[in-house]
Coordinates of C-alpha atoms in Angstrom, one line a residue:
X85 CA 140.2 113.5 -220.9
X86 CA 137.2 112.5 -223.0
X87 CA 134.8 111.4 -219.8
X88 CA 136.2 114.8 -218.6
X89 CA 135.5 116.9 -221.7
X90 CA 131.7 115.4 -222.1
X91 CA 131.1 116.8 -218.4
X92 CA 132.5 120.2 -219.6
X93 CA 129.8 119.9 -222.4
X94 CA 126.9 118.7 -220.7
X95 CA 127.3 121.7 -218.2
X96 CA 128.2 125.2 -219.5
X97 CA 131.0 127.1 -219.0
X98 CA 129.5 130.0 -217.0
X99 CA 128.5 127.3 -214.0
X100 CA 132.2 126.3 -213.9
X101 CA 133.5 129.9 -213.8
X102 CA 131.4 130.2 -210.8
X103 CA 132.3 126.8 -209.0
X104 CA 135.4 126.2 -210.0
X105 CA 138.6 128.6 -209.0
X106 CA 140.5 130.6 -212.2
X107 CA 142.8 129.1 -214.2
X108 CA 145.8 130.8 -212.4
X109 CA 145.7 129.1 -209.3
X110 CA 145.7 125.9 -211.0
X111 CA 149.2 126.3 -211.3
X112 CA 149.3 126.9 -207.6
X113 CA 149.7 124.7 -205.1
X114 CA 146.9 124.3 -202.7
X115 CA 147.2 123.8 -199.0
X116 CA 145.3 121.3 -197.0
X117 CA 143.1 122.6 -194.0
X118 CA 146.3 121.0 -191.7
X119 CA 149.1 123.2 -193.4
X120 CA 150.2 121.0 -195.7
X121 CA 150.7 121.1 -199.6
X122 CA 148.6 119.2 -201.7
X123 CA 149.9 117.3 -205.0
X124 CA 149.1 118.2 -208.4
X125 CA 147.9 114.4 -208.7
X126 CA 144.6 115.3 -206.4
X127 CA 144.4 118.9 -208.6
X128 CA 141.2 118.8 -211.2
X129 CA 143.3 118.7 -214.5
X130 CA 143.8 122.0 -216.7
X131 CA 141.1 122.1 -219.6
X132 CA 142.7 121.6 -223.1
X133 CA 143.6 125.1 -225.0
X134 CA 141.4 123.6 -227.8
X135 CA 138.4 123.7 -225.6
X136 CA 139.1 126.8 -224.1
X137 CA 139.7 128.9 -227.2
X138 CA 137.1 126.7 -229.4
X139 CA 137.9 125.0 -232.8
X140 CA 139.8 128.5 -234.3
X141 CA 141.4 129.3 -231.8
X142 CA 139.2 132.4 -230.4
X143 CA 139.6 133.5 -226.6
X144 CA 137.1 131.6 -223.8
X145 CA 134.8 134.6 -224.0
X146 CA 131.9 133.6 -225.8
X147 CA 130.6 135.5 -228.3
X148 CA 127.5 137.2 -228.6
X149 CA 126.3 134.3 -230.8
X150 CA 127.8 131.7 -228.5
X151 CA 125.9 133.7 -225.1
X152 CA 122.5 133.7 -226.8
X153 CA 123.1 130.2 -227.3
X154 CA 124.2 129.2 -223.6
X155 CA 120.9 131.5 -222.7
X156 CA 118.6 129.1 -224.7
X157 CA 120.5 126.5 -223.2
X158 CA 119.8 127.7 -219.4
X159 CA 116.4 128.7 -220.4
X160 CA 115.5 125.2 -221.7
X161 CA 116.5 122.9 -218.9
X162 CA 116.3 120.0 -220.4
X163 CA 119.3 121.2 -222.7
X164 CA 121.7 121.2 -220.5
X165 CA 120.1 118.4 -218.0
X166 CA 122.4 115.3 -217.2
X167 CA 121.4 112.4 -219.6
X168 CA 121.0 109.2 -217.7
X169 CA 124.2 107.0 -218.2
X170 CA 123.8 104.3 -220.5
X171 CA 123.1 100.4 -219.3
X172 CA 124.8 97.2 -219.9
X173 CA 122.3 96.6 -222.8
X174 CA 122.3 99.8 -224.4
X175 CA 118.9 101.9 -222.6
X176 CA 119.0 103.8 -220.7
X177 CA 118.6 103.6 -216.3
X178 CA 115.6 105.0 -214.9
X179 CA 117.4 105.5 -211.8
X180 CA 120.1 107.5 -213.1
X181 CA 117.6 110.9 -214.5
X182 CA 117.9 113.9 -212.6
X183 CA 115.0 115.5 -210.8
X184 CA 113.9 118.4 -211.9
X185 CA 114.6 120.2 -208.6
X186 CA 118.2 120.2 -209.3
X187 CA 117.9 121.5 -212.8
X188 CA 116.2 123.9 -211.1
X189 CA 119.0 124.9 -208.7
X190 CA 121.6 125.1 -211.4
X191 CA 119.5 127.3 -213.6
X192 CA 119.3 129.6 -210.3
X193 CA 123.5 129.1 -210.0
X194 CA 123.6 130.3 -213.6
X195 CA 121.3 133.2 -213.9
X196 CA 123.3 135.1 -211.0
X197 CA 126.9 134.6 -211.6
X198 CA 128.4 136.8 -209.6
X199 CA 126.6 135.5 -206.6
X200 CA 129.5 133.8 -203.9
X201 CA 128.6 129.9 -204.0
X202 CA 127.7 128.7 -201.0
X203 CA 128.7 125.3 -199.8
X204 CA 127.1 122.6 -200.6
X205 CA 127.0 119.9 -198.0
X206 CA 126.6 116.9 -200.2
X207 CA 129.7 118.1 -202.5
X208 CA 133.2 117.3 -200.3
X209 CA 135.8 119.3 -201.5
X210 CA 140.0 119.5 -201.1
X211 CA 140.6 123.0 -199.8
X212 CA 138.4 125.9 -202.3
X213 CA 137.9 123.1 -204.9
X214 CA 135.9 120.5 -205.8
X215 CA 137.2 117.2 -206.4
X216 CA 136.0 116.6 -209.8
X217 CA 135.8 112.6 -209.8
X218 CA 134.0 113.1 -206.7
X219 CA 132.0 115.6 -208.1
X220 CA 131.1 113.5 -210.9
X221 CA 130.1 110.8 -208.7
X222 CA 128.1 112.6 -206.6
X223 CA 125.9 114.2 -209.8
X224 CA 125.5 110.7 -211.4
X225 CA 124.3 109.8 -208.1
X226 CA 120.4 109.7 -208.5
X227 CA 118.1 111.3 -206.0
X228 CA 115.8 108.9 -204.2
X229 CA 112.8 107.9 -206.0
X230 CA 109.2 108.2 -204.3
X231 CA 109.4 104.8 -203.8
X232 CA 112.6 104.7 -201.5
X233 CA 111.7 108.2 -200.0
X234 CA 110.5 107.6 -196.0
X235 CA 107.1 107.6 -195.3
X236 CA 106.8 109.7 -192.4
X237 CA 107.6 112.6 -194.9
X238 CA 106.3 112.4 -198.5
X239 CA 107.1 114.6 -201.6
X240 CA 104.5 116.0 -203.3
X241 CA 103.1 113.6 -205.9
X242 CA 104.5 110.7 -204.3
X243 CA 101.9 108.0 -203.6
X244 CA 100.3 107.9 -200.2
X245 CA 101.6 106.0 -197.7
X246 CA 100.9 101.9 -198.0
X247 CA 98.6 101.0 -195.0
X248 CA 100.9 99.1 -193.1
X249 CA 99.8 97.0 -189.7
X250 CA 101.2 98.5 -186.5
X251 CA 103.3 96.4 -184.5
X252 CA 101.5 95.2 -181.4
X253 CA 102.7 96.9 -178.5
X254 CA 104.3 93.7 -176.3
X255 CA 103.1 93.2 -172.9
X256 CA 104.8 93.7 -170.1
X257 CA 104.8 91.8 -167.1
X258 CA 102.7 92.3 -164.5
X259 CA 104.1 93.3 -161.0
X260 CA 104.4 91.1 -158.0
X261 CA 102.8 94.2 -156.5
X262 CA 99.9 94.3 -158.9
X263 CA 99.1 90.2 -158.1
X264 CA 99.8 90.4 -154.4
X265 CA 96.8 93.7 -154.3
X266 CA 94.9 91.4 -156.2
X267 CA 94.9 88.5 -154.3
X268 CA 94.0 90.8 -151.0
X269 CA 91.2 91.8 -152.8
X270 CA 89.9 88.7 -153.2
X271 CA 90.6 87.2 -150.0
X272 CA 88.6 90.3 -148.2
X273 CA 85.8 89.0 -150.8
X274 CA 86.2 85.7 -149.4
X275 CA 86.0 86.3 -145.9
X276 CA 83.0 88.8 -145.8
X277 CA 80.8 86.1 -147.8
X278 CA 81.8 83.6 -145.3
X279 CA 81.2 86.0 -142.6
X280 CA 77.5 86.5 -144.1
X281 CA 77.1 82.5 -144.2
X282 CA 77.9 82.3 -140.4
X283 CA 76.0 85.3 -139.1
X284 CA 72.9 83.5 -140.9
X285 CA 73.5 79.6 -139.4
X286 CA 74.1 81.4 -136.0
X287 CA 70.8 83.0 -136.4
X288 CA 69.3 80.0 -136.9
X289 CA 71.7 77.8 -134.5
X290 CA 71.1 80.8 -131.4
X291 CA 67.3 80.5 -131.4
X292 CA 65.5 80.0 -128.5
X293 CA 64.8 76.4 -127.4
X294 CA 60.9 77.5 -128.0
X295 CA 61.4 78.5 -131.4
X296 CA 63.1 75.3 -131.8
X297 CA 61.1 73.4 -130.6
X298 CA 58.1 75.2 -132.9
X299 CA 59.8 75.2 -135.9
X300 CA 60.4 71.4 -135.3
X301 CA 56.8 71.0 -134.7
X302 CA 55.8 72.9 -138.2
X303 CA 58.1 70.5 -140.1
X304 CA 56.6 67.6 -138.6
X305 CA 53.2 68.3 -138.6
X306 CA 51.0 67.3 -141.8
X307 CA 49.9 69.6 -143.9
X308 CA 46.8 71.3 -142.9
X309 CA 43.9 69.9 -143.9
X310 CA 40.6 71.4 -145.3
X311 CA 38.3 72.6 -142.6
X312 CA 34.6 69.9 -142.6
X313 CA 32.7 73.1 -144.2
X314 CA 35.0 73.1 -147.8
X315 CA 34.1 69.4 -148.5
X316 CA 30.3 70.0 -148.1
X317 CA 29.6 71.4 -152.2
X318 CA 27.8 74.4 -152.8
X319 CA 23.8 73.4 -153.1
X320 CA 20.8 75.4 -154.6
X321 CA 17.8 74.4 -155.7
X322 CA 16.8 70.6 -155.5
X323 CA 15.7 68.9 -158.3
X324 CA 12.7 68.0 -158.0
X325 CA 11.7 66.2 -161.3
X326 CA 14.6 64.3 -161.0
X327 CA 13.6 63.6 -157.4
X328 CA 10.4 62.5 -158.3
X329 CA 11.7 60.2 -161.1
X330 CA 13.7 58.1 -158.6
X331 CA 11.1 58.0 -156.1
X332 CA 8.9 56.2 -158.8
X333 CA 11.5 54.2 -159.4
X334 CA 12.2 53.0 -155.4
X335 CA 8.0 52.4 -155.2
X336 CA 7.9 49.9 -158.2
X337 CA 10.4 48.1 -156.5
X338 CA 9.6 47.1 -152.7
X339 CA 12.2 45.2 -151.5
X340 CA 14.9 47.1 -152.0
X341 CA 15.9 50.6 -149.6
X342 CA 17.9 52.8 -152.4
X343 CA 19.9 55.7 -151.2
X344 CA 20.7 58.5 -154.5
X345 CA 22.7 61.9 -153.9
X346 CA 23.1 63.7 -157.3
X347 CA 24.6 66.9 -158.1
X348 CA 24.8 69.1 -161.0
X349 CA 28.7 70.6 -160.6
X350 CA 27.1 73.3 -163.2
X351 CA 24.2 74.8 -161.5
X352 CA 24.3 73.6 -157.8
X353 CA 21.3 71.5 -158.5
X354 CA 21.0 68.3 -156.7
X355 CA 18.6 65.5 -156.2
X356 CA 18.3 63.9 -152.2
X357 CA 16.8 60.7 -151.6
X358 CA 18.0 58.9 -148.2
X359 CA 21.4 59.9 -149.2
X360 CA 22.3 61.1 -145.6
X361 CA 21.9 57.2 -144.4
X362 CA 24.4 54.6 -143.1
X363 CA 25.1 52.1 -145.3
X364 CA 27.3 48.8 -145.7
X365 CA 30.2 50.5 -147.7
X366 CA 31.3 47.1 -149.5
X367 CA 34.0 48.2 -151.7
X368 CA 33.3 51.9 -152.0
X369 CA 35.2 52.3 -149.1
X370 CA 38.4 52.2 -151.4
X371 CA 37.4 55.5 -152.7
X372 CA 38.5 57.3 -149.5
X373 CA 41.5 54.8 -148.9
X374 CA 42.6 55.9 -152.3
X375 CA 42.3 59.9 -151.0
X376 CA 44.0 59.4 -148.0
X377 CA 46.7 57.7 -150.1
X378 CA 47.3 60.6 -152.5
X379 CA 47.7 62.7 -149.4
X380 CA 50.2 60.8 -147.6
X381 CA 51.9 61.3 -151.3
X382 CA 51.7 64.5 -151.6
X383 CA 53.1 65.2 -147.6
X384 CA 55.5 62.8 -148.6
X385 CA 54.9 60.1 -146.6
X386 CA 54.9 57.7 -149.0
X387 CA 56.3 57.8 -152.7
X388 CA 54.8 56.4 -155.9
X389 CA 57.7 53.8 -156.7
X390 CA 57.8 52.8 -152.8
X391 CA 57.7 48.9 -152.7
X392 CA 55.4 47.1 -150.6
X393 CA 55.9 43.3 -149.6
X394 CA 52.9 40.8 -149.7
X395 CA 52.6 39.0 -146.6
X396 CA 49.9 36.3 -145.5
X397 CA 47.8 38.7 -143.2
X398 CA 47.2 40.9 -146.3
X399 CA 45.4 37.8 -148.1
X400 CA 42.2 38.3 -148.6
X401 CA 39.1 36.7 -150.5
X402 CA 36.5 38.1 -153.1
X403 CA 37.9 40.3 -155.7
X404 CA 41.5 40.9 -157.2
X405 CA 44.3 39.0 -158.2
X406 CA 46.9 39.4 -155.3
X407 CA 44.9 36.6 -153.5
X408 CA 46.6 34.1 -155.7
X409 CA 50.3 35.1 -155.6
X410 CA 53.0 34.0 -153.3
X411 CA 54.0 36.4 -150.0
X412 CA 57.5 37.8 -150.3
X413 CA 55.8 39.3 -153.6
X414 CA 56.7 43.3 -154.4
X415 CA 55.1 45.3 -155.8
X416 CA 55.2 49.0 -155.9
X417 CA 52.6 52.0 -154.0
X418 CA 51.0 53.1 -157.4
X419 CA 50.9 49.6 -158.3
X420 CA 48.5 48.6 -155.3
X421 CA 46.3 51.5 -155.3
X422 CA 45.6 50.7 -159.3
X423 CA 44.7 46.9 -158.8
X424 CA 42.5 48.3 -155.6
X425 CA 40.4 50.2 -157.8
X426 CA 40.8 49.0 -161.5
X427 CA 40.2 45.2 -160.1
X428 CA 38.4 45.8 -156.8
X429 CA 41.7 44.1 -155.2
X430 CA 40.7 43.4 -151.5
X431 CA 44.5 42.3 -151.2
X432 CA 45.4 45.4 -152.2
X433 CA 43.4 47.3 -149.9
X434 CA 44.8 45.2 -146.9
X435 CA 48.1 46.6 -148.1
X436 CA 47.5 49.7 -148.3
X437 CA 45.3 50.2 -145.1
X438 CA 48.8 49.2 -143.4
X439 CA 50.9 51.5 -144.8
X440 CA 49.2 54.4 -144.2
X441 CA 49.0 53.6 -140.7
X442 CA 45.8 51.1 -140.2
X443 CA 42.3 51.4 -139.7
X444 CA 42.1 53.7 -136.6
X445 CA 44.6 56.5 -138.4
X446 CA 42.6 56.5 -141.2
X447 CA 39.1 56.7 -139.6
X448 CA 40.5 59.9 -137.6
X449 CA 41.5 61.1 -141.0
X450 CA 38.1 61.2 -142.3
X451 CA 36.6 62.8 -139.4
X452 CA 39.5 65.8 -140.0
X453 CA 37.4 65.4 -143.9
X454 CA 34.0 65.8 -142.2
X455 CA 32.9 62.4 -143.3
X456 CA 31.3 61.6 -139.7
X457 CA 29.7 58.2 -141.8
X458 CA 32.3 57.2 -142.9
X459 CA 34.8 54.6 -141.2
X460 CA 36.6 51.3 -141.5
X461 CA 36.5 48.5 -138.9
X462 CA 37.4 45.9 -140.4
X463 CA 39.5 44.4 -143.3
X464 CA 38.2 43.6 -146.4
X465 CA 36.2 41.8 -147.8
X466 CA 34.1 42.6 -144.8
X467 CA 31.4 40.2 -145.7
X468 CA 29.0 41.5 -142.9
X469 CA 29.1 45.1 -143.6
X470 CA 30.4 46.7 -141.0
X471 CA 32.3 49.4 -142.6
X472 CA 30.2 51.6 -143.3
X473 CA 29.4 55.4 -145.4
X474 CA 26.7 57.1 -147.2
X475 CA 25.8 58.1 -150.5
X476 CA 26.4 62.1 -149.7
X477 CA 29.7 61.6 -148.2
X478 CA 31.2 59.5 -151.3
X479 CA 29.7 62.7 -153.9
X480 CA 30.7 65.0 -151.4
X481 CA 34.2 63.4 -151.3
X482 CA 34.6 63.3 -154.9
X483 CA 33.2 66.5 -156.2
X484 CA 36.2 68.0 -153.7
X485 CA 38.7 66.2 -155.1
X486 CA 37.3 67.3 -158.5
X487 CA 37.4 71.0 -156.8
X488 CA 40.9 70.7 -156.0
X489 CA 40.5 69.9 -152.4
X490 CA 42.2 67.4 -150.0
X491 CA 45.5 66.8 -152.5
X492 CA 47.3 68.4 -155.2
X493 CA 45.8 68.2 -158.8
X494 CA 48.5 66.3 -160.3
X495 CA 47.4 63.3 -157.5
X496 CA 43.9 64.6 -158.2
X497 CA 44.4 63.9 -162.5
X498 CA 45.9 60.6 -161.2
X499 CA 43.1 59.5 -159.1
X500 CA 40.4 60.0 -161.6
X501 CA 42.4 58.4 -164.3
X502 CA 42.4 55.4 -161.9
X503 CA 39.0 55.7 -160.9
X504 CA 38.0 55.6 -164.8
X505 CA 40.4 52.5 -165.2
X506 CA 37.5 50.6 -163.1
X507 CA 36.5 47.5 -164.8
X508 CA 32.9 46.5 -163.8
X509 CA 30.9 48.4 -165.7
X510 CA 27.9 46.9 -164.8
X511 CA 25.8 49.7 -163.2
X512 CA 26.4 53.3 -163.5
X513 CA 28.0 52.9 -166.9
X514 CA 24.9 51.0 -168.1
X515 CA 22.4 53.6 -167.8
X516 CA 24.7 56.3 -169.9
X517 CA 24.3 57.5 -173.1
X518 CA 27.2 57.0 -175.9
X519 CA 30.1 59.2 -175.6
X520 CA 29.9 59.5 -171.9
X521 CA 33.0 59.1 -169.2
X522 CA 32.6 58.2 -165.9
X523 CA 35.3 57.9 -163.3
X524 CA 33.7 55.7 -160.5
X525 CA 33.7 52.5 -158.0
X526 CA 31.4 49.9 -157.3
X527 CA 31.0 47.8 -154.3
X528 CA 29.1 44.4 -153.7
X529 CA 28.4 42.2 -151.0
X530 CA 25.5 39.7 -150.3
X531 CA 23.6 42.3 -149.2
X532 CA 24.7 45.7 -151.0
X533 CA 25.0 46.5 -154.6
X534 CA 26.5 50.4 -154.7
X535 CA 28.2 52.1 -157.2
X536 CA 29.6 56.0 -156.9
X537 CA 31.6 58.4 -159.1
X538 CA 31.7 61.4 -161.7
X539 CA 30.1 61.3 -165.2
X540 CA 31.3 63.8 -168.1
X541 CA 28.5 64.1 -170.6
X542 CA 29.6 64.6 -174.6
X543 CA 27.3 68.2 -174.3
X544 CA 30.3 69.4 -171.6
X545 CA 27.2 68.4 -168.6
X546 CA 29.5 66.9 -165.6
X547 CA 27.4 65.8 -162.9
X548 CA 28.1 63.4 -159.3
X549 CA 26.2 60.7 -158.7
X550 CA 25.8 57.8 -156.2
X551 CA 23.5 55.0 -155.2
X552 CA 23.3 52.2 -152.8
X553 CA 20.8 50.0 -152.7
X554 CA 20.0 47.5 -149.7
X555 CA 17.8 44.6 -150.0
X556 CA 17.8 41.0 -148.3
X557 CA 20.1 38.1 -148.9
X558 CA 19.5 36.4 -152.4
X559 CA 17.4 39.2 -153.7
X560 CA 17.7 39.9 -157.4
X561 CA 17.4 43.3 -159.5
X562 CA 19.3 45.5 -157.2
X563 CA 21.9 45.8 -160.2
X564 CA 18.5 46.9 -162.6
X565 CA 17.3 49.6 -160.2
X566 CA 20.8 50.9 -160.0
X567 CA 20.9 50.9 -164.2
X568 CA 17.8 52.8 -164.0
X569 CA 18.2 55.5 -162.0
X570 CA 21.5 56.2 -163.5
X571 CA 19.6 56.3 -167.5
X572 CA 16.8 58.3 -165.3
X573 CA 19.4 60.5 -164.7
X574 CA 21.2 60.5 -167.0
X575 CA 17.9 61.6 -169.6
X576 CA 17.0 64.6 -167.5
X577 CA 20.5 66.3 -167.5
X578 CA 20.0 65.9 -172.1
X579 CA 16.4 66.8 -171.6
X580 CA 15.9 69.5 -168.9
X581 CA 14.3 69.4 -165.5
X582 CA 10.9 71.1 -167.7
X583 CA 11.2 68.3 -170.3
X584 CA 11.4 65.3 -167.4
X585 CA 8.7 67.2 -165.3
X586 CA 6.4 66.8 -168.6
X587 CA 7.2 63.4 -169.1
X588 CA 6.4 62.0 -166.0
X589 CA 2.3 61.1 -165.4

């Protein structure tokens, strides 16, 4: 009775006349929705006549006073709003408050109470009433809070919805039809590319036995070499105060026969005396043995780090250091070629004459070169001079290999770093002034002093030069005329052709 009676005062008595039945069918009994009777013990229990009539016994009309009252009450709702039930330590349960939108509701209930009340869903009843434990149960019930309340449909003033990560969809198998689709796919791939790769080789495979046969031809041919006209070097005018210098020179000196070519690689300008004549070649002959070398690289024929075998026939005497070892000794190309310029190694040469294919393939060589002088018939040293060349051909053979002709210019930088490697200084080099480089080759035998190459002049001046001078067994100063006609030279390329021309008496 008292949890009963404080529900009774917490809601007032005009909401009860409308939900709840009159007091004269209490005493009724009330049938079920299958026919039958149900107890008094489910019935909501009669209110107590004190309550009904008030404290002095008045009728459960209210009074005027008591109806303004219940109107302040309904038009305040927090008057007659549920307080929260009470926790374990005393406070009260946040959980347990009302929402205002059901204050709301029974304010509507209350204002119009001769409206029919309509069922309420939530609310199970036993026939036309309303359980009232359930009833009770159901109102202390709280509503969710915004925090329970689903996110696919929020409340106003409920907090937006927490940015949650979406479940990754999960794959699903592919399809045996899917990998077999795939796999014909590639295999059509497949086949054309190696249909492509077979149309091509047969192309090649069905050609006629004359194509072949060219195409064989092409691969085994050399590479072409430059036509006579490229090696000769672009002349203009001569000289002549240079000219006249190293005639002066050859008259104070009887005995010997000098032959000079020089050529200024800047202007064109070149100096002529006997340089067109035949003379003993002595150990300038290297100098096209070492071209014909870089070529047979270059097509090749024959590799840097190749290794040649000394035997006895390639012992020869004079000059180099090979002389002295034992046969069966290796050694590799580039090895040879250096020690048959930097030393003047006739060993070398012997060696190297061989492996490009001997004396006869060379000499046909230098005719392809235009060098009709020029040839080799015997090995070195050749003590009687009979291979032979000419001061023109060794500048015109140098100045194209400066030009880029005859072999590639990475074996054209490697040649001239070997030619500058040469160690007898003696001549040429003498008759420069300081900061000069010359790239060259000497030769001597008992009747020949020459010496031939390119000299780079600290001003940028690059000029050719070469000399050969013949004179009779056990003559002296051949090595002096050469000295001087190189400084001769030399001095007119600082000075001027003007300044040399004045000079001279």
């Amino acid at each position: 009775m008292v949890k009963e009676s404080g529900v009774a005062e917490r809601f007032p008595r005009s909401i009860f006349s409308v939900v709840s039945p009159s007091s004269e069918s209490d005493s009724k009994p009330l049938k079920s929705s299958n026919g039958g009777k149900i107890s008094n013990a489910t019935r909501r229990p009669r209110r107590p006549p004190e309550k009904e009539m008030g404290r002095e016994g008045r009728s459960a009309t209210p009074t005027p006073i008591a109806d303004r009252r219940n109107k302040r009450e309904l038009s305040n709702p927090k008057s007659h709003a549920p307080k929260p039930p009470l926790t374990k330590n005393g406070g009260q349960n946040p959980k347990s408050a009302n929402p205002k939108s059901k204050v709301e509701n029974l304010q509507a209930i209350a204002d119009t109470p001769g409206r029919k009340q309509q069922k309420s869903p939530t609310l199970p009843r036993s026939g036309n009433r309303v359980d009232a434990p359930q009833r009770r149960k159901i109102e202390s019930e709280p509503l969710p809070s915004p925090k329970t309340r689903p996110q696919n449909s929020p409340y106003p003033g409920s907090p937006p919805p927490k940015n949650r990560g979406a479940k990754r969809p999960r794959r699903r198998g592919i399809s045996p039809l899917v990998y077999a689709t795939r796999l014909l796919i590639l295999g059509v791939g497949i086949a054309v590319l190696a249909g492509t790769v077979i149309s091509v080789l047969n192309s090649f495979t069905s050609a006629s036995p004359v194509a072949q046969e060219q195409l064989q031809n092409i691969a085994e041919s050399p590479s072409p070499s430059p036509s006579p006209a490229t090696l000769t070097l672009q002349l203009n005018q001569e000289m002549v105060g240079l000219k006249a210098e190293i005639e002066k020179l050859a008259a104070q000196n009887p005995n010997f026969t000098p032959g000079v070519f020089i050529v200024d690689l800047d202007t064109g300008g070149y100096a002529s005396v006997s340089s067109d004549a035949a003379f003993a070649a002595a150990s300038t002959i290297k100098v096209p043995v070492l071209v014909a070398f870089f070529q047979a690289v270059d097509e090749g024929r024959v590799r840097l780090d190749q290794v040649l075998t000394l035997r006895p026939e390639h012992i020869a005497s004079g000059s180099g250091e090979l002389q002295d070892q034992s046969p069966g000794t290796k050694y590799t190309a580039l090895e040879v070629a250096t020690k048959m310029i930097a030393i003047s190694d006739n060993t070398a040469t012997n060696m190297l004459i061989e492996l490009l294919g001997g004396a006869e393939a060379l000499n046909q060589q230098f005719q392809t070169w235009g060098l009709s002088v020029t040839a080799i018939r015997n090995n070195l040293p050749d003590l009687e001079g009979t291979n032979t060349t000419s001061p023109r051909e060794l500048v015109n053979l140098i100045g194209q290999i400066n030009q880029g002709g005859l072999v590639s210019l990475r074996s054209r930088d490697r040649l001239l770093y070997i030619m500058r490697q040469t160690q007898n200084d003696s001549l040429l080099p003498r008759g420069l002034g300081e900061g000069a480089i010359i790239a060259h080759k000497t030769g001597n035998i008992n009747s020949l002093v020459a010496d031939a190459g390119m000299v780079d002049m600290p001003t940028g001046k690059r000029y050719l030069v070469a000399v050969m001078v013949k004179y009779a067994k056990n003559e002296k100063g051949a090595d002096k005329l050469i000295r001087d006609i190189s400084r001769t030279t030399y001095e007119y390329f600082e000075q001027g052709d003007a300044a040399s021309s004045k000079s001279s008496p």
